[in-house]
Short mmCIF file of C-alpha atoms in Angstrom, two decimals:
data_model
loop_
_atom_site.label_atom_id
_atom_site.label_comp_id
_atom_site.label_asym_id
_atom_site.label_seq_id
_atom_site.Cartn_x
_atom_site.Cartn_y
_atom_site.Cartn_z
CA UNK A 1305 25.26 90.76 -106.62
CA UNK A 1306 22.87 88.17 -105.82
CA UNK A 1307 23.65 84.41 -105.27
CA UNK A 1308 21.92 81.55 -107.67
CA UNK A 1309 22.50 78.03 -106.18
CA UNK A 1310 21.52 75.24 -108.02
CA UNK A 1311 19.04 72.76 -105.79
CA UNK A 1312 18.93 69.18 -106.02
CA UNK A 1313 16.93 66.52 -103.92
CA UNK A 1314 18.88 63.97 -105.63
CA UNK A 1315 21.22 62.94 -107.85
CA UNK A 1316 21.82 59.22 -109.49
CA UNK A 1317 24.69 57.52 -110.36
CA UNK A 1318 23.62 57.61 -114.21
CA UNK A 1319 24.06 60.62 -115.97
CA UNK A 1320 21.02 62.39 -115.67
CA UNK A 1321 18.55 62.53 -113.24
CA UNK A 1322 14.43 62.72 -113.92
CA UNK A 1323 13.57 63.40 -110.32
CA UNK A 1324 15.67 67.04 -109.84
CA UNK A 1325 14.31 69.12 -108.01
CA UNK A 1326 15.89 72.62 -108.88
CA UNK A 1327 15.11 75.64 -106.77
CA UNK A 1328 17.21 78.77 -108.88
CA UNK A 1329 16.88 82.83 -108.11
CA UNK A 1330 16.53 85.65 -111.02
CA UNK A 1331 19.98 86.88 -109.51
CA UNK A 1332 22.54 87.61 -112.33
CA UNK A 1333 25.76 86.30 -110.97
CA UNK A 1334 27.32 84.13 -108.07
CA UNK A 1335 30.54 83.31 -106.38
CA UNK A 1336 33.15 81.12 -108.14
CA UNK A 1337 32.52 77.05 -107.38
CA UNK A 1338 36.26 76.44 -107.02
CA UNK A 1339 35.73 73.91 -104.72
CA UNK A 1340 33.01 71.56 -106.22
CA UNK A 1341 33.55 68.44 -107.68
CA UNK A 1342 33.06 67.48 -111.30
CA UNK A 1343 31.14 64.49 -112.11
CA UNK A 1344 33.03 61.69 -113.22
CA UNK A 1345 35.73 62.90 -111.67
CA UNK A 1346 36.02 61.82 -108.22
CA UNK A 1347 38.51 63.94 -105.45
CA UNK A 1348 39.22 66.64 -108.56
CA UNK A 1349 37.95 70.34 -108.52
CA UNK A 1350 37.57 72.39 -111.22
CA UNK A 1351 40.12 75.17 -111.76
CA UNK A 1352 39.65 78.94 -109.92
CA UNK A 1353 37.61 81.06 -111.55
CA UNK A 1354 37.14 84.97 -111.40
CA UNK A 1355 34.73 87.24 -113.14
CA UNK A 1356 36.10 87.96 -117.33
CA UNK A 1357 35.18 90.82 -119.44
CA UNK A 1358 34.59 89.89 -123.19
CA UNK A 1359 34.05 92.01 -125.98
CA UNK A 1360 31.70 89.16 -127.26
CA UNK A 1361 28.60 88.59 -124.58
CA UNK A 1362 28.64 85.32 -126.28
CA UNK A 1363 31.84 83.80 -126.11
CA UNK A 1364 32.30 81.27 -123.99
CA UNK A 1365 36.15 80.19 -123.11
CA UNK A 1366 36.83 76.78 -122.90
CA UNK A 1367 38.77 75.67 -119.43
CA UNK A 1368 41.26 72.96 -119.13
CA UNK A 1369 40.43 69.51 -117.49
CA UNK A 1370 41.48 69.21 -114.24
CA UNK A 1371 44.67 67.38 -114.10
CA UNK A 1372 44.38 67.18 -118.15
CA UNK A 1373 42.27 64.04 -117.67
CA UNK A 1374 38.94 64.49 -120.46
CA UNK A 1375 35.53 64.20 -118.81
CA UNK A 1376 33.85 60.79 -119.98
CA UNK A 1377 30.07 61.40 -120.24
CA UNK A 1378 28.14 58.27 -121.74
CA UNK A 1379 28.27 57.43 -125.07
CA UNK A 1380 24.21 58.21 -125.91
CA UNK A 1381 25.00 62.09 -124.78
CA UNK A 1382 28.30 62.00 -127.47
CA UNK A 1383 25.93 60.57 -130.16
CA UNK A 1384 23.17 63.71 -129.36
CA UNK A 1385 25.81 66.26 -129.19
CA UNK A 1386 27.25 64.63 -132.87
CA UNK A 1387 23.60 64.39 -134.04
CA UNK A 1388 23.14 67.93 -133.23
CA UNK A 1389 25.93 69.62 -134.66
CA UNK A 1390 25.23 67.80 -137.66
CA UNK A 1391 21.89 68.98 -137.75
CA UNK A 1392 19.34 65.72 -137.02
CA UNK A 1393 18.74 66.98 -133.42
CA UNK A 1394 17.08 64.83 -130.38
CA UNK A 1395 15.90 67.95 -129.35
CA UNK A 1396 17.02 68.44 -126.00
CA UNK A 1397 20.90 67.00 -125.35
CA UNK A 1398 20.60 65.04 -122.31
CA UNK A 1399 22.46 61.57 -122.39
CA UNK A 1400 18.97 59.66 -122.22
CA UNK A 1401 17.99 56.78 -124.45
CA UNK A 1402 14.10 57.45 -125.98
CA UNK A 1403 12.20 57.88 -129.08
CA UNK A 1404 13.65 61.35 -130.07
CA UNK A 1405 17.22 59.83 -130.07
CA UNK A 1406 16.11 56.90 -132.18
CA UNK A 1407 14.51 59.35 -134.73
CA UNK A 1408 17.76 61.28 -135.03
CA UNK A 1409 19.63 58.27 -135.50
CA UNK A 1410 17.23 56.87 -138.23
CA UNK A 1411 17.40 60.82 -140.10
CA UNK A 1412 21.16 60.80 -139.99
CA UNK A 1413 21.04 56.93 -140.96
CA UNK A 1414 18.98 57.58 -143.83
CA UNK A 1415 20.50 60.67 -145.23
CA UNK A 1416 23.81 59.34 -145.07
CA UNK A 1417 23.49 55.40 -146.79
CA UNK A 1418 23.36 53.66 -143.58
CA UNK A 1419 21.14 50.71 -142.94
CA UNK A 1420 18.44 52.85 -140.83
CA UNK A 1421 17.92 51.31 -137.54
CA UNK A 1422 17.33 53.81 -135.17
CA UNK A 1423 20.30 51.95 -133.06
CA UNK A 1424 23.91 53.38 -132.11
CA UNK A 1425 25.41 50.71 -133.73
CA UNK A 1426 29.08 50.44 -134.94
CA UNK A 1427 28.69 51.53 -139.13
CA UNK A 1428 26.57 54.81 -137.48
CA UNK A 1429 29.20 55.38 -134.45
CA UNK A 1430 31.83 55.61 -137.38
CA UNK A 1431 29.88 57.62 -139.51
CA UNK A 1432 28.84 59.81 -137.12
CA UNK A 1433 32.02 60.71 -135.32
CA UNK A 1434 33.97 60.10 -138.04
CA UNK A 1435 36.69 63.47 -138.39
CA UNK A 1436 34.77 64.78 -135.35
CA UNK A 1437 38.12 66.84 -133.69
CA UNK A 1438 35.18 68.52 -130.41
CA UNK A 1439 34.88 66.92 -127.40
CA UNK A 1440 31.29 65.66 -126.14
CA UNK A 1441 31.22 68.48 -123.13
CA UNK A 1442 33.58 71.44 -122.41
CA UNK A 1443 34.48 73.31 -118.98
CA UNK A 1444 32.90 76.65 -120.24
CA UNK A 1445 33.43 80.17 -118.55
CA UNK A 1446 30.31 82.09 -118.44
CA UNK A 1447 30.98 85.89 -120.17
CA UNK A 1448 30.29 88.55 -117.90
CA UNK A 1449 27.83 90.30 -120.78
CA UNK A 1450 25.81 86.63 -120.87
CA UNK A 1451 25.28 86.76 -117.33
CA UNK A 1452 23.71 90.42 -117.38
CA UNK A 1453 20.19 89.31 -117.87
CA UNK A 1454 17.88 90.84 -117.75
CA UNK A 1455 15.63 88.16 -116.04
CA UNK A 1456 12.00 87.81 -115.22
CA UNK A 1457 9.93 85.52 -113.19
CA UNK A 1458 7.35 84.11 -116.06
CA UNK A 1459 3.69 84.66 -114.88
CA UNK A 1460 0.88 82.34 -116.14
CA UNK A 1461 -1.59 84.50 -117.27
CA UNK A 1462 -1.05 86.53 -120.94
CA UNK A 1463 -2.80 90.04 -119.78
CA UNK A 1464 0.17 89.92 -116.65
CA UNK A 1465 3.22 88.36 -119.47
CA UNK A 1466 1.74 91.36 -121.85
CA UNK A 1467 3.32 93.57 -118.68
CA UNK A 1468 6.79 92.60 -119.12
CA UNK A 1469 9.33 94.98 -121.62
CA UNK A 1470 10.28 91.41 -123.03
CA UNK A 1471 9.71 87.44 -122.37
CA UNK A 1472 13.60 86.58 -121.53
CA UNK A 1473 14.50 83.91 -119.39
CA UNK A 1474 13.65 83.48 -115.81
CA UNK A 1475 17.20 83.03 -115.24
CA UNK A 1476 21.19 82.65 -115.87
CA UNK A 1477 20.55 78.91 -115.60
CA UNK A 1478 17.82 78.47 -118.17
CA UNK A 1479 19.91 81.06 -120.57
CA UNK A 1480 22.88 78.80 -120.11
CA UNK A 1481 20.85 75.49 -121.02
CA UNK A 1482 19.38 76.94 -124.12
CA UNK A 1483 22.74 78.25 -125.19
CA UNK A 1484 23.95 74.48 -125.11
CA UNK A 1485 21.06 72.98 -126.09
CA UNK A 1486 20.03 71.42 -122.95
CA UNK A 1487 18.02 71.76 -119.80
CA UNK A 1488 18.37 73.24 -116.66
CA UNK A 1489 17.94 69.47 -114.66
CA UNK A 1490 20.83 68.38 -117.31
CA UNK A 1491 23.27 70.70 -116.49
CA UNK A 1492 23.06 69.78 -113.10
CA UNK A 1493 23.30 66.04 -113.92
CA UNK A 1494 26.63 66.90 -115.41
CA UNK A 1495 28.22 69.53 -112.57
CA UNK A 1496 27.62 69.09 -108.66
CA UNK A 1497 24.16 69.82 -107.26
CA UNK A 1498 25.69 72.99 -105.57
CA UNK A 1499 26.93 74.03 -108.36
CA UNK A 1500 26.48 78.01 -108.97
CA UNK A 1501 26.38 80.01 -112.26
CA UNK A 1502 27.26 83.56 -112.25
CA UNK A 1503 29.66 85.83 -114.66
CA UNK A 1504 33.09 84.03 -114.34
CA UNK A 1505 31.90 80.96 -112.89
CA UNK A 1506 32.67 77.54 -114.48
CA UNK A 1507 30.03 74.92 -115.57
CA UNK A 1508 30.45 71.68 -117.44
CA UNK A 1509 27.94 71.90 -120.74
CA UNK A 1510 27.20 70.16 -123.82
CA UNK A 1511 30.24 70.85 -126.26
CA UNK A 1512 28.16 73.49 -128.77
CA UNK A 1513 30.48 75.36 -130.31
CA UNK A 1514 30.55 79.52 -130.15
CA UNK A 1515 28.91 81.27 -133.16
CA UNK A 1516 29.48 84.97 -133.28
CA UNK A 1517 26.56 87.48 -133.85
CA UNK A 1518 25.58 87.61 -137.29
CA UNK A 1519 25.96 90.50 -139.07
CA UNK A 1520 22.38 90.79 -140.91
CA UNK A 1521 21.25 93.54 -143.24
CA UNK A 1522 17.92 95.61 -141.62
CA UNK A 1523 18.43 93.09 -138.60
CA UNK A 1524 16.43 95.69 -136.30
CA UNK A 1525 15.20 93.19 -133.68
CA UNK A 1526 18.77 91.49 -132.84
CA UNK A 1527 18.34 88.34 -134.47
CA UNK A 1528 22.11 87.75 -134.84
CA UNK A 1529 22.54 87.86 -131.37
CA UNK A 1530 19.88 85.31 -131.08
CA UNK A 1531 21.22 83.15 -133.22
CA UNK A 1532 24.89 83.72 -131.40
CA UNK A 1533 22.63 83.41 -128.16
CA UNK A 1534 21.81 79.94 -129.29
CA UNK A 1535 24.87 79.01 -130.72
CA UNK A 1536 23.40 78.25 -133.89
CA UNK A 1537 25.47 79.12 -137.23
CA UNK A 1538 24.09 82.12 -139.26
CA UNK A 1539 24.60 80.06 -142.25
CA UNK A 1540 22.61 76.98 -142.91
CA UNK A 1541 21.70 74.38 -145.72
CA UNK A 1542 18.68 76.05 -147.63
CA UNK A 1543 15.33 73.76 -147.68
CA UNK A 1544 14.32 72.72 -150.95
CA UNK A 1545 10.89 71.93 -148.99
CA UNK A 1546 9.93 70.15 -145.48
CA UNK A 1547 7.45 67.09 -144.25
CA UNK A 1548 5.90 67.37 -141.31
CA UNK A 1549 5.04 64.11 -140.21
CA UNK A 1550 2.34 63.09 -137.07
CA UNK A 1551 3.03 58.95 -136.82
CA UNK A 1552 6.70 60.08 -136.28
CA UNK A 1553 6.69 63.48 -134.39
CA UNK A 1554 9.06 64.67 -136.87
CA UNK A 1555 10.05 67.76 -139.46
CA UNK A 1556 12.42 66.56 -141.77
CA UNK A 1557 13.84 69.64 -144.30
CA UNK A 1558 14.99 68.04 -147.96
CA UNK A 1559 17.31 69.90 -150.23
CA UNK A 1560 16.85 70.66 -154.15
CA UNK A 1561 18.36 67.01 -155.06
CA UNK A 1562 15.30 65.12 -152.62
CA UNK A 1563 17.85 64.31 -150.00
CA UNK A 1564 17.12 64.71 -146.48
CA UNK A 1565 19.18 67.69 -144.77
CA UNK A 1566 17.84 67.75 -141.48
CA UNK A 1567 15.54 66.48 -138.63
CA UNK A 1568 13.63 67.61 -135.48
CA UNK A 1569 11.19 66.71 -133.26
CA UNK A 1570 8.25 68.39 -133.64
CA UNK A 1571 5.26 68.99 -130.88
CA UNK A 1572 2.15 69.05 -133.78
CA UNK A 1573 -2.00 69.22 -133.03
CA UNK A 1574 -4.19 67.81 -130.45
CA UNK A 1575 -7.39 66.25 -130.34
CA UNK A 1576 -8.49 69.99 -130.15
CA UNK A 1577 -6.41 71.42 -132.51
CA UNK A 1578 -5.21 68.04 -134.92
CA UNK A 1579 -2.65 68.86 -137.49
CA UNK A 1580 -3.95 70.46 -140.50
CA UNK A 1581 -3.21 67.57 -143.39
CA UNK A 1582 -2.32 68.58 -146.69
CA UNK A 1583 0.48 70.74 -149.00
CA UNK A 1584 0.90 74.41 -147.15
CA UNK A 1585 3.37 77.32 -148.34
CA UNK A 1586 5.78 79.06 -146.26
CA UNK A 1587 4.58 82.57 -146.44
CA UNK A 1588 7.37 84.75 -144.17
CA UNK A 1589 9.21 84.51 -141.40
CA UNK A 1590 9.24 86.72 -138.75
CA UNK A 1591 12.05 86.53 -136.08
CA UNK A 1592 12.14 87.58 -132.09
CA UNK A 1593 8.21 88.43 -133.13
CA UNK A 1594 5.96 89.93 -131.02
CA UNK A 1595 2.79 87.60 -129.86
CA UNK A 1596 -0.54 89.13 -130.71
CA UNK A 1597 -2.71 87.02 -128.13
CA UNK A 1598 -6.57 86.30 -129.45
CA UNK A 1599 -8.92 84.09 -126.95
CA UNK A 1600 -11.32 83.37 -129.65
CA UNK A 1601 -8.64 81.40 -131.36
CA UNK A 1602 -7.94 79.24 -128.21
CA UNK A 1603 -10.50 76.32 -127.14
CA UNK A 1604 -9.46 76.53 -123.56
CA UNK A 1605 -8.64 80.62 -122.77
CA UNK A 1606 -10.54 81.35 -120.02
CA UNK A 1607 -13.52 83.54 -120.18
CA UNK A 1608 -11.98 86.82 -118.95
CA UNK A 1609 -9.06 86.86 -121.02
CA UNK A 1610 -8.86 89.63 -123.31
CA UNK A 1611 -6.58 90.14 -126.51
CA UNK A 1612 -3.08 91.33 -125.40
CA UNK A 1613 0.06 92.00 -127.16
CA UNK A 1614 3.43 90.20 -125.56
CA UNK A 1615 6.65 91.32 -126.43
CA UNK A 1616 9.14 89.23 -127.72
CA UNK A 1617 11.59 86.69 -126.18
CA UNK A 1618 12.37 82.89 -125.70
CA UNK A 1619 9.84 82.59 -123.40
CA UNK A 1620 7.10 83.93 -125.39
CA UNK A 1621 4.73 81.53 -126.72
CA UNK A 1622 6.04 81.31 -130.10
CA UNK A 1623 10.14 81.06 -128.62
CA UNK A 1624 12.21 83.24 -130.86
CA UNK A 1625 10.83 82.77 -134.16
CA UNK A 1626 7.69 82.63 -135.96
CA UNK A 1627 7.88 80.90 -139.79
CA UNK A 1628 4.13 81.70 -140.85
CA UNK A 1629 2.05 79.03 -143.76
CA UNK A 1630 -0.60 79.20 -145.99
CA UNK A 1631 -3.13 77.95 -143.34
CA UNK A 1632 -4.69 80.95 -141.71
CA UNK A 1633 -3.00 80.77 -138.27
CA UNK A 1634 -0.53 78.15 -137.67
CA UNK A 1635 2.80 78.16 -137.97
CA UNK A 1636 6.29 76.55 -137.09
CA UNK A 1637 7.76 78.20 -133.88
CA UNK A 1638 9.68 77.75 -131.42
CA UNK A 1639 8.76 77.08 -127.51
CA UNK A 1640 9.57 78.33 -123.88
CA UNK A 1641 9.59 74.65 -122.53
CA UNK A 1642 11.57 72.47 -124.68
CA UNK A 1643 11.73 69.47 -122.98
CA UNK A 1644 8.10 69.12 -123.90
CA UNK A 1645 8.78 68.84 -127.56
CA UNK A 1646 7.56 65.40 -128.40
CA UNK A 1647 5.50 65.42 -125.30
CA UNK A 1648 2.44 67.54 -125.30
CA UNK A 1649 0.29 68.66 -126.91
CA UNK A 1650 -0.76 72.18 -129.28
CA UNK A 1651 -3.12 73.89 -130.41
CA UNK A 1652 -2.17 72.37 -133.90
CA UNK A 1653 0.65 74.37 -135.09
CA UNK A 1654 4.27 72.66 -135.24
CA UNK A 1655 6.30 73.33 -132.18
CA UNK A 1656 10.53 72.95 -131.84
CA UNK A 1657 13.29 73.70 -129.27
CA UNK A 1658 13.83 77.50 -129.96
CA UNK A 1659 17.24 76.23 -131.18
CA UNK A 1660 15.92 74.23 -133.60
CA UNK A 1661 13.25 76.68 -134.88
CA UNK A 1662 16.03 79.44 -135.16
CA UNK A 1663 18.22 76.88 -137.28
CA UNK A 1664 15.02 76.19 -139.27
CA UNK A 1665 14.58 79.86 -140.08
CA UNK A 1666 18.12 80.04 -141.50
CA UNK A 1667 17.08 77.36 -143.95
CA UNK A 1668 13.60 78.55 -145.50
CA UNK A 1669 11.79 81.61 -147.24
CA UNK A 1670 8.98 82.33 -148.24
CA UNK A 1671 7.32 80.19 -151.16
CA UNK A 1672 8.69 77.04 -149.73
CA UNK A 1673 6.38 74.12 -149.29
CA UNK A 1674 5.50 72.21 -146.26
CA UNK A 1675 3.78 68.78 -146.33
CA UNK A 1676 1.74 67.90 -143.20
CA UNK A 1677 1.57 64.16 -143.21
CA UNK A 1678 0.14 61.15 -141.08
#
């Protein structure tokens, strides 16, 4: 099997780094990194590792600390990871202070009495970790099954993406981050910058529990092994209705009492494309979906694109899940490049982390309604 070796220019003494420069192959698998270091651990290696076979493609077994001593990561990436699993998510879970942390502090804040701050401060520590029994980042084993692939190299242009049998990941590295919730540059942050994944291999991650693949009633696309893919729970809170609002960059989801259930960050309009204002109905939602690609729809498609249908995958550009509204094309969806959520731009529809649009999907049906705000 191929080798992928994780590349890094450099890496900073703080957690993460914003200047990685990550050079990865489409290869499926690697040799075991028994003799790397673990961050945060100086002089210990992680434990030997050899190739697994799981029932479970999805199952990821958790690896004792070296020497029994816990990893401490900084306390901003155990608030995210908290946040996350209880649903007011920064979006992407990598130990860095910014406005999408300060949101999800202020949703959890708010829907659970606190004095809403948008700070880490002691009452929302408590709160928030309070009976927590997980860690903040396990030693995972990578499943032989995950590792399979298949991969593809991502091309720019839709009429050569509307070539490939499916939009899947580029490779085991980016399946891994989405998995956890994370990015690629992240996970190196937290392992060795020669760190290798491959089936069997060990890699420090996010603590995201395992979810097993849903067992869903005419599920003819696989969307329980997405959501097990994804580690995100089959069974959700169910969305009384949602606001979508543009000063804050946020979709917030309310139950049937008017009590916020849970937050994202949301990638909504452009100058282009601004964010169509008003009351809107959820009409469907369509899961792994196909992408039927129209240039007359798009303000900046080149002239010699053509219409094109792209098969579905994480790396489409609607991410794994389409939840369609009232207003004659736009949506909620996920994306292939979520640490731009927050960040960029659309082309005016509302755009999460594909693990936070396949959580979202869990929670609404048709008829529901959706409030796009200032």
């Amino acid at each position: 099997m191929g080798e992928t070796i994780l590349k890094q220019t450099l890496l900073l003494a703080a957690l993460l780094c914003s200047a990685c420069d990550v050079s990865v192959t489409d290869a499926n698998s690697s040799q075991p990194a028994g003799q790397s270091t673990q961050r945060g651990q100086p002089g210990s290696a992680p434990p030997a590792v050899s190739p697994t076979v799981s029932d479970d493609p999805y199952a990821f077994a958790v690896v004792a600390e070296p020497g029994g001593r816990p990893f401490q990561p900084n306390s901003i990436l155990q608030a995210q990871v908290a946040l996350d699993r209880h649903g007011f998510t920064p979006g992407v879970l990598d130990g860095r202070e910014g406005m999408s942390f300060e949101a999800a502090l202020r949703g959890f804040q708010q829907a659970n009495d606190l004095p809403v701050t948008g700070k880490y401060d002691e009452k929302t520590s408590a709160a928030l970790i309070k009976g927590e029994a997980l860690p903040t980042t396990w030693l995972v084993r990578i499943p032989e099954g995950f590792a399979r692939g298949p991969f593809f190299a991502m091309p720019k242009e839709m009429s050569e993406k509307a070539k490939l049998p499916a939009l899947t990941y580029r490779n085991l590295l980016e399946k891994v981050a989405e998995r956890f919730h994370t990015t690629p540059e992240a996970l190196i942050a937290l392992n060795t910058p020669d760190t290798k994944v491959g089936a069997g291999t060990v890699i420090r991650v996010p603590a995201i529990p395992n979810q097993p693949v849903a067992k869903i009633e005419g599920d003819e696309r696989g969307w329980g092994d997405t959501l097990a893919s994804l580690g995100v729970a089959k069974d959700q809170p169910q969305a009384d209705h949602l606001v979508v609002d543009k000063s804050e960059g946020l979709l917030k989801v309310y139950g049937a009492d008017g009590k916020l259930i849970a937050q994202f960050p949301a990638t909504m309009g452009s100058q282009h494309d601004p964010l169509p204002l008003g009351e809107w109905t959820i009409k469907g939602v369509s899961r792994n979906p196909d992408y039927h690609y129209n240039p007359s729809l798009f303000w900046d498609a080149a002239s010699t694109d053509k219409k094109a249908l792209l098969r579905p995958g994480p790396n489409g550009p609607v991410g794994v899940v389409w939840i369609d509204l009232s207003k004659d094309h736009y949506g909620i969806h996920g994306t292939p490049e979520p640490q731009t959520i927050g960040r960029t731009e659309s082309h005016g529809c509302i755009r999460l982390t594909n693990w936070d649009a396949a959580r979202l999907a869990q929670m609404v049906k048709g008829g529901i309604k959706a409030k796009f705000q200032e």
